[in-house]
């Protein structure tokens, strides 16, 4: 079995478990490091961004009360403890699978892959994004992470309306798209008034733009996804990761050609074994396509789970979906 086929099977299994698991009494908590959206009624494990936004609000609420002359420091420390507890669970999950939450588990990532397969089935070519535009787009994920972290804090100090507690969820395309797979369409369309109406217009416009972007560019939303930014901030912890032996690399360029995110870092690295690209999704397709023996490996801590080889690369490798 190829890595590509195994990945395909895991992605679809994860989609079914995370999207419909609650029907079967599966409960995987609220700290899942990918866009498994809790706005789906039958979601079995919720996207941590929702808890993160809420807990940023809770974290600073007692502090705002202390500044206003009410509340106590004991409450501040207690809330801080709750926040750290939740973040620790998230960090452990990120440490175990690293970026493979994106490449192997994320239901919204798989949705993007389905759109890519549709484009390929229609015989349409993928659009190219110039490097300088890609670098700019890639920074947006950190801006969105700052926006979703700071907005709930501003709410707890009374500087923004409560509609900003879930500031990112209010504009997240996964909230619109993913519930549709369970027959729930009530997030579609415009509703509410004031800030809610503004968010409602924004989310529909962003979702429409993102779907067009995903159609012409594989995993377009991943480029700007704040969950990937948060996973990147914990990069030192990742146990499951890509490792390169630069001495073994023959420079064939297969890794660059076969990367869904057009990453060049892995190809260009000629010195260090640590290859890390902020936009990498941990799919490991590059290691499978590499035609140099042991040049690229998938490692879990000190263990090598898979190493590239000329013989493996010569096999007909699966593309993710119809080509
Ligand atoms: S970067 Fe892509 S795959 Fe990863 S959590 Fe975001 S949407 Fe999902
Ligand atoms: S709306 Fe988006 S950010 Fe919010 S919980 Fe759902 S997937 Fe996560
Ligand atoms: S660099 Fe390799 S592991 Fe990362 S997204 Fe590209 S093909 Fe996948």
Short mmCIF file of C-alpha atoms and ligand atoms in Angstrom, two decimals:
data_model
loop_
_atom_site.label_atom_id
_atom_site.label_comp_id
_atom_site.label_asym_id
_atom_site.label_seq_id
_atom_site.Cartn_x
_atom_site.Cartn_y
_atom_site.Cartn_z
CA UNK A 1 0.00 0.00 0.00
CA UNK A 2 1.29 3.47 -0.86
CA UNK A 3 1.37 6.39 1.58
CA UNK A 4 -1.08 8.17 -0.74
CA UNK A 5 -3.64 5.34 -0.54
CA UNK A 6 -3.25 4.98 3.22
CA UNK A 7 -3.69 8.71 3.63
CA UNK A 8 -6.83 8.67 1.50
CA UNK A 9 -8.34 5.93 3.66
CA UNK A 10 -7.43 7.72 6.92
CA UNK A 11 -8.81 11.05 5.66
CA UNK A 12 -12.19 9.53 4.77
CA UNK A 13 -12.39 7.55 8.01
CA UNK A 14 -11.54 10.70 10.00
CA UNK A 15 -14.20 12.63 8.07
CA UNK A 16 -16.89 10.08 8.94
CA UNK A 17 -15.84 9.77 12.60
CA UNK A 18 -15.49 13.52 13.22
CA UNK A 19 -18.59 14.56 11.24
CA UNK A 20 -21.07 11.85 12.22
CA UNK A 21 -19.44 10.27 15.31
CA UNK A 22 -21.83 11.82 17.88
CA UNK A 23 -24.62 9.65 16.40
CA UNK A 24 -22.58 6.65 17.57
CA UNK A 25 -21.80 8.16 21.01
CA UNK A 26 -18.20 8.91 20.03
CA UNK A 27 -16.81 11.88 21.95
CA UNK A 28 -13.27 13.09 21.25
CA UNK A 29 -13.38 16.35 23.20
CA UNK A 30 -13.17 19.97 22.13
CA UNK A 31 -9.44 20.34 21.54
CA UNK A 32 -9.02 18.78 18.09
CA UNK A 33 -6.22 20.53 16.11
CA UNK A 34 -8.10 20.82 12.82
CA UNK A 35 -11.29 22.34 11.45
CA UNK A 36 -13.71 19.70 12.70
CA UNK A 37 -16.53 22.16 13.19
CA UNK A 38 -18.67 21.93 16.36
CA UNK A 39 -21.45 23.77 14.50
CA UNK A 40 -22.16 20.33 13.01
CA UNK A 41 -24.78 18.77 15.29
CA UNK A 42 -23.22 15.28 15.08
CA UNK A 43 -19.57 16.44 15.40
CA UNK A 44 -17.66 14.02 17.66
CA UNK A 45 -14.57 16.17 18.29
CA UNK A 46 -14.56 19.96 18.12
CA UNK A 47 -12.09 22.34 16.48
CA UNK A 48 -9.89 23.86 19.20
CA UNK A 49 -10.18 27.34 17.68
CA UNK A 50 -13.67 27.63 19.17
CA UNK A 51 -12.47 26.79 22.71
CA UNK A 52 -9.40 28.98 22.20
CA UNK A 53 -11.52 32.03 21.34
CA UNK A 54 -13.93 31.45 24.21
CA UNK A 55 -11.14 30.86 26.71
CA UNK A 56 -9.29 34.02 25.62
CA UNK A 57 -12.47 35.88 26.60
CA UNK A 58 -12.82 33.99 29.92
CA UNK A 59 -9.12 34.45 30.63
CA UNK A 60 -9.31 38.22 30.66
CA UNK A 61 -12.81 38.66 32.10
CA UNK A 62 -11.74 38.28 35.78
CA UNK A 63 -8.80 40.60 35.06
CA UNK A 64 -11.16 43.21 33.60
CA UNK A 65 -13.30 42.82 36.75
CA UNK A 66 -10.23 43.31 38.99
CA UNK A 67 -9.38 46.52 37.09
CA UNK A 68 -12.99 47.66 37.54
CA UNK A 69 -12.70 47.16 41.33
CA UNK A 70 -14.76 43.94 41.44
CA UNK A 71 -13.51 40.33 41.21
CA UNK A 72 -10.38 38.86 42.78
CA UNK A 73 -6.89 37.73 41.79
CA UNK A 74 -7.78 34.18 42.94
CA UNK A 75 -10.37 34.08 40.13
CA UNK A 76 -7.77 35.38 37.68
CA UNK A 77 -5.33 32.53 38.55
CA UNK A 78 -8.11 29.92 38.51
CA UNK A 79 -9.19 30.96 35.01
CA UNK A 80 -5.56 31.01 33.89
CA UNK A 81 -5.26 27.40 35.14
CA UNK A 82 -8.34 26.32 33.11
CA UNK A 83 -6.91 27.98 30.00
CA UNK A 84 -3.53 26.30 30.44
CA UNK A 85 -5.19 22.90 31.00
CA UNK A 86 -7.11 23.14 27.71
CA UNK A 87 -4.09 24.44 25.83
CA UNK A 88 -1.95 21.59 27.23
CA UNK A 89 -4.38 18.98 25.82
CA UNK A 90 -4.25 20.72 22.42
CA UNK A 91 -0.43 20.93 22.58
CA UNK A 92 -0.10 17.20 23.35
CA UNK A 93 -2.31 16.34 20.35
CA UNK A 94 -0.24 18.65 18.13
CA UNK A 95 2.98 17.13 19.50
CA UNK A 96 1.91 13.61 18.55
CA UNK A 97 0.74 14.17 14.96
CA UNK A 98 2.34 17.53 14.13
CA UNK A 99 1.16 18.89 10.79
CA UNK A 100 -0.43 15.60 9.83
CA UNK A 101 -3.62 16.83 11.49
CA UNK A 102 -3.89 18.90 8.31
CA UNK A 103 -2.68 16.35 5.77
CA UNK A 104 -4.41 13.28 7.21
CA UNK A 105 -7.27 14.21 9.55
CA UNK A 106 -8.88 17.62 8.88
CA UNK A 107 -12.41 17.22 7.39
CA UNK A 108 -12.23 20.69 5.85
CA UNK A 109 -8.89 19.73 4.29
CA UNK A 110 -10.56 16.69 2.71
CA UNK A 111 -13.40 18.89 1.44
CA UNK A 112 -10.77 21.01 -0.33
CA UNK A 113 -9.26 17.84 -1.83
CA UNK A 114 -12.70 16.84 -3.18
CA UNK A 115 -12.93 20.22 -4.92
CA UNK A 116 -9.47 19.67 -6.41
CA UNK A 117 -10.52 16.22 -7.70
CA UNK A 118 -13.57 17.84 -9.31
CA UNK A 119 -11.33 20.35 -11.10
CA UNK A 120 -9.05 17.54 -12.30
CA UNK A 121 -12.02 15.45 -13.42
CA UNK A 122 -13.17 18.46 -15.48
CA UNK A 123 -9.70 18.56 -17.06
CA UNK A 124 -8.92 22.07 -15.81
CA UNK A 125 -5.39 23.10 -14.90
CA UNK A 126 -4.41 24.43 -11.48
CA UNK A 127 -3.67 28.16 -11.27
CA UNK A 128 -0.17 29.28 -10.32
CA UNK A 129 0.33 31.76 -7.50
CA UNK A 130 3.49 33.84 -7.83
CA UNK A 131 5.93 33.27 -4.97
CA UNK A 132 5.68 36.82 -3.68
CA UNK A 133 1.85 36.64 -3.62
CA UNK A 134 2.01 33.26 -1.91
CA UNK A 135 4.32 34.65 0.78
CA UNK A 136 1.90 37.52 1.39
CA UNK A 137 -1.13 35.21 1.52
CA UNK A 138 0.71 32.88 3.86
CA UNK A 139 1.11 35.70 6.40
CA UNK A 140 -2.67 36.19 6.54
CA UNK A 141 -2.99 33.10 8.77
CA UNK A 142 -0.99 34.85 11.52
CA UNK A 143 -3.09 38.02 11.15
CA UNK A 144 -6.25 35.90 11.53
CA UNK A 145 -4.76 34.15 14.57
CA UNK A 146 -4.05 37.53 16.19
CA UNK A 147 -7.58 38.70 15.28
CA UNK A 148 -9.25 35.67 16.86
CA UNK A 149 -7.07 35.90 19.98
CA UNK A 150 -7.41 39.63 20.56
CA UNK A 151 -11.12 40.11 19.74
CA UNK A 152 -12.47 38.10 22.74
CA UNK A 153 -10.07 39.99 25.03
CA UNK A 154 -11.48 43.27 23.74
CA UNK A 155 -14.99 41.89 24.43
CA UNK A 156 -14.09 41.07 28.06
CA UNK A 157 -12.90 44.67 28.58
CA UNK A 158 -16.14 45.93 27.02
CA UNK A 159 -14.46 47.47 23.96
CA UNK A 160 -16.31 45.24 21.47
CA UNK A 161 -19.80 43.75 21.40
CA UNK A 162 -20.32 40.13 22.49
CA UNK A 163 -20.76 39.18 18.82
CA UNK A 164 -16.94 39.27 18.58
CA UNK A 165 -16.33 36.45 21.11
CA UNK A 166 -16.24 33.92 18.29
CA UNK A 167 -14.64 36.42 15.95
CA UNK A 168 -13.13 33.85 13.59
CA UNK A 169 -16.03 31.36 13.68
CA UNK A 170 -18.19 34.26 12.49
CA UNK A 171 -16.19 34.39 9.24
CA UNK A 172 -15.01 30.77 8.95
CA UNK A 173 -16.10 29.04 5.71
CA UNK A 174 -16.11 25.64 7.47
CA UNK A 175 -19.07 26.85 9.57
CA UNK A 176 -21.10 27.38 6.40
CA UNK A 177 -19.94 24.38 4.38
CA UNK A 178 -19.41 21.48 6.77
CA UNK A 179 -22.89 21.31 8.40
CA UNK A 180 -24.33 20.89 4.88
CA UNK A 181 -22.90 17.32 4.90
CA UNK A 182 -25.38 16.51 7.67
CA UNK A 183 -28.29 18.20 5.87
CA UNK A 184 -28.07 21.36 8.04
CA UNK A 185 -28.31 24.46 5.85
CA UNK A 186 -29.43 26.98 8.44
CA UNK A 187 -26.02 28.76 8.52
CA UNK A 188 -26.44 29.57 4.81
CA UNK A 189 -27.88 32.94 3.85
CA UNK A 190 -28.11 36.29 5.62
CA UNK A 191 -29.56 36.68 9.09
CA UNK A 192 -29.50 38.81 12.25
CA UNK A 193 -29.03 42.58 12.52
CA UNK A 194 -26.22 45.00 13.39
CA UNK A 195 -22.85 43.22 13.79
CA UNK A 196 -24.51 39.85 13.16
CA UNK A 197 -25.75 40.98 9.76
CA UNK A 198 -22.27 42.32 8.91
CA UNK A 199 -20.72 38.97 9.90
CA UNK A 200 -23.40 37.15 7.96
CA UNK A 201 -22.57 39.10 4.76
CA UNK A 202 -18.83 38.67 5.38
CA UNK A 203 -18.96 34.92 5.95
CA UNK A 204 -21.01 34.32 2.80
CA UNK A 205 -18.64 36.48 0.73
CA UNK A 206 -15.53 34.82 2.22
CA UNK A 207 -16.97 31.33 1.74
CA UNK A 208 -17.83 32.05 -1.90
CA UNK A 209 -14.36 33.51 -2.54
CA UNK A 210 -12.64 30.59 -0.81
CA UNK A 211 -14.58 27.95 -2.77
CA UNK A 212 -13.51 29.64 -6.02
CA UNK A 213 -9.92 29.84 -4.68
CA UNK A 214 -9.94 26.14 -3.68
CA UNK A 215 -11.24 25.18 -7.12
CA UNK A 216 -8.34 26.83 -8.92
CA UNK A 217 -5.62 26.27 -6.30
CA UNK A 218 -5.25 23.08 -4.28
CA UNK A 219 -5.74 23.62 -0.51
CA UNK A 220 -6.12 27.38 -1.05
CA UNK A 221 -7.81 27.94 2.32
CA UNK A 222 -4.98 26.12 4.15
CA UNK A 223 -2.63 28.94 3.09
CA UNK A 224 -4.56 31.36 5.31
CA UNK A 225 -5.88 29.02 8.00
CA UNK A 226 -5.23 30.24 11.57
CA UNK A 227 -5.23 26.64 12.88
CA UNK A 228 -2.11 26.03 10.78
CA UNK A 229 -0.60 29.19 12.29
CA UNK A 230 -1.27 27.85 15.81
CA UNK A 231 0.20 24.44 14.89
CA UNK A 232 3.28 26.25 13.49
CA UNK A 233 3.78 28.10 16.78
CA UNK A 234 4.25 24.69 18.43
CA UNK A 235 6.61 23.37 15.73
CA UNK A 236 9.37 22.50 18.25
CA UNK A 237 7.05 19.92 19.83
CA UNK A 238 6.15 17.96 16.68
CA UNK A 239 7.16 14.31 17.00
CA UNK A 240 5.77 13.20 13.62
CA UNK A 241 7.74 15.10 11.03
CA UNK A 242 9.71 15.07 7.82
CA UNK A 243 13.49 14.55 8.02
CA UNK A 244 15.98 15.06 5.21
CA UNK A 245 19.44 13.62 4.64
CA UNK A 246 20.91 16.35 2.40
CA UNK A 247 23.90 14.14 1.53
CA UNK A 248 21.57 11.53 0.02
CA UNK A 249 19.55 14.06 -2.04
CA UNK A 250 20.27 13.89 -5.80
CA UNK A 251 18.25 17.02 -6.51
CA UNK A 252 15.68 15.29 -8.75
CA UNK A 253 13.02 17.84 -7.71
CA UNK A 254 10.22 15.25 -7.30
CA UNK A 255 9.44 16.58 -3.79
CA UNK A 256 8.82 20.07 -5.17
CA UNK A 257 6.78 18.89 -8.15
CA UNK A 258 4.55 16.61 -6.05
CA UNK A 259 3.80 19.02 -3.20
CA UNK A 260 0.18 20.18 -3.05
CA UNK A 261 1.35 23.43 -1.41
CA UNK A 262 4.20 24.05 -3.92
CA UNK A 263 6.70 24.08 -1.05
CA UNK A 264 10.32 24.53 -2.05
CA UNK A 265 11.92 24.44 1.41
CA UNK A 266 12.32 20.67 1.43
CA UNK A 267 13.93 20.65 -2.04
CA UNK A 268 16.22 23.59 -1.32
CA UNK A 269 17.57 22.36 2.02
CA UNK A 270 21.16 21.22 1.44
CA UNK A 271 22.63 21.40 4.98
CA UNK A 272 20.27 20.57 7.81
CA UNK A 273 18.20 17.44 8.44
CA UNK A 274 15.48 19.65 9.93
CA UNK A 275 13.16 20.55 7.07
CA UNK A 276 10.21 22.63 8.10
CA UNK A 277 7.94 24.74 5.93
CA UNK A 278 5.18 26.79 7.59
CA UNK A 279 2.79 25.90 4.76
CA UNK A 280 3.57 22.17 4.80
CA UNK A 281 0.53 20.03 5.66
CA UNK A 282 2.40 16.89 6.70
CA UNK A 283 0.91 14.74 3.93
CA UNK A 284 4.32 13.08 3.26
CA UNK A 285 3.62 12.80 -0.47
CA UNK A 286 7.08 14.27 -1.09
CA UNK A 287 8.85 11.45 0.77
CA UNK A 288 6.95 8.90 -1.27
CA UNK A 289 7.83 10.54 -4.58
CA UNK A 290 11.52 11.09 -3.71
CA UNK A 291 13.76 8.94 -5.91
CA UNK A 292 16.89 9.12 -3.70
CA UNK A 293 17.43 6.33 -1.17
CA UNK A 294 16.81 7.59 2.41
CA UNK A 295 16.91 11.25 1.37
CA UNK A 296 13.48 11.99 2.86
CA UNK A 297 12.05 10.11 5.84
CA UNK A 298 8.90 10.27 7.91
CA UNK A 299 10.01 10.21 11.55
CA UNK A 300 8.16 9.78 14.82
CA UNK A 301 10.65 11.09 17.35
CA UNK A 302 13.83 9.02 16.82
CA UNK A 303 11.98 6.29 14.82
CA UNK A 304 12.02 6.28 11.01
CA UNK A 305 8.54 5.12 9.91
CA UNK A 306 9.23 5.41 6.18
CA UNK A 307 12.25 6.33 4.08
CA UNK A 308 12.31 7.28 0.43
CA UNK A 309 13.82 4.88 -2.05
CA UNK A 310 14.36 4.69 -5.78
CA UNK A 311 12.46 1.40 -5.90
CA UNK A 312 9.41 2.84 -4.10
CA UNK A 313 9.34 5.99 -6.24
CA UNK A 314 9.44 3.83 -9.39
CA UNK A 315 6.12 2.20 -8.41
CA UNK A 316 2.97 3.78 -9.83
CA UNK A 317 2.17 6.15 -6.97
CA UNK A 318 -1.41 7.04 -6.19
CA UNK A 319 -2.45 10.59 -6.76
CA UNK A 320 -4.98 11.77 -4.20
CA UNK A 321 -8.11 11.29 -6.28
CA UNK A 322 -8.67 11.16 -10.04
CA UNK A 323 -6.00 12.94 -12.05
S1 LIG B 1 -4.66 24.28 7.41
FE1 LIG B 1 -6.18 23.22 6.15
S2 LIG B 1 -6.06 21.13 6.80
FE2 LIG B 1 -5.07 22.35 8.41
S3 LIG B 1 -6.68 22.81 9.91
FE3 LIG B 1 -6.67 24.47 8.42
S4 LIG B 1 -8.18 23.88 6.88
FE4 LIG B 1 -7.67 22.05 8.04
S1 LIG B 2 -16.49 27.85 12.67
FE1 LIG B 2 -14.42 27.33 11.97
S2 LIG B 2 -13.08 28.07 13.60
FE2 LIG B 2 -15.13 27.95 14.44
S3 LIG B 2 -15.26 25.98 15.36
FE3 LIG B 2 -16.07 25.77 13.28
S4 LIG B 2 -14.29 25.14 12.09
FE4 LIG B 2 -13.49 25.93 14.01
S1 LIG B 3 6.28 19.47 1.77
FE1 LIG B 3 5.84 17.26 1.60
S2 LIG B 3 4.68 16.77 3.44
FE2 LIG B 3 4.64 19.00 3.20
S3 LIG B 3 2.74 19.45 2.07
FE3 LIG B 3 4.42 19.27 0.56
S4 LIG B 3 4.34 17.11 -0.10
FE4 LIG B 3 3.18 17.25 1.83
#
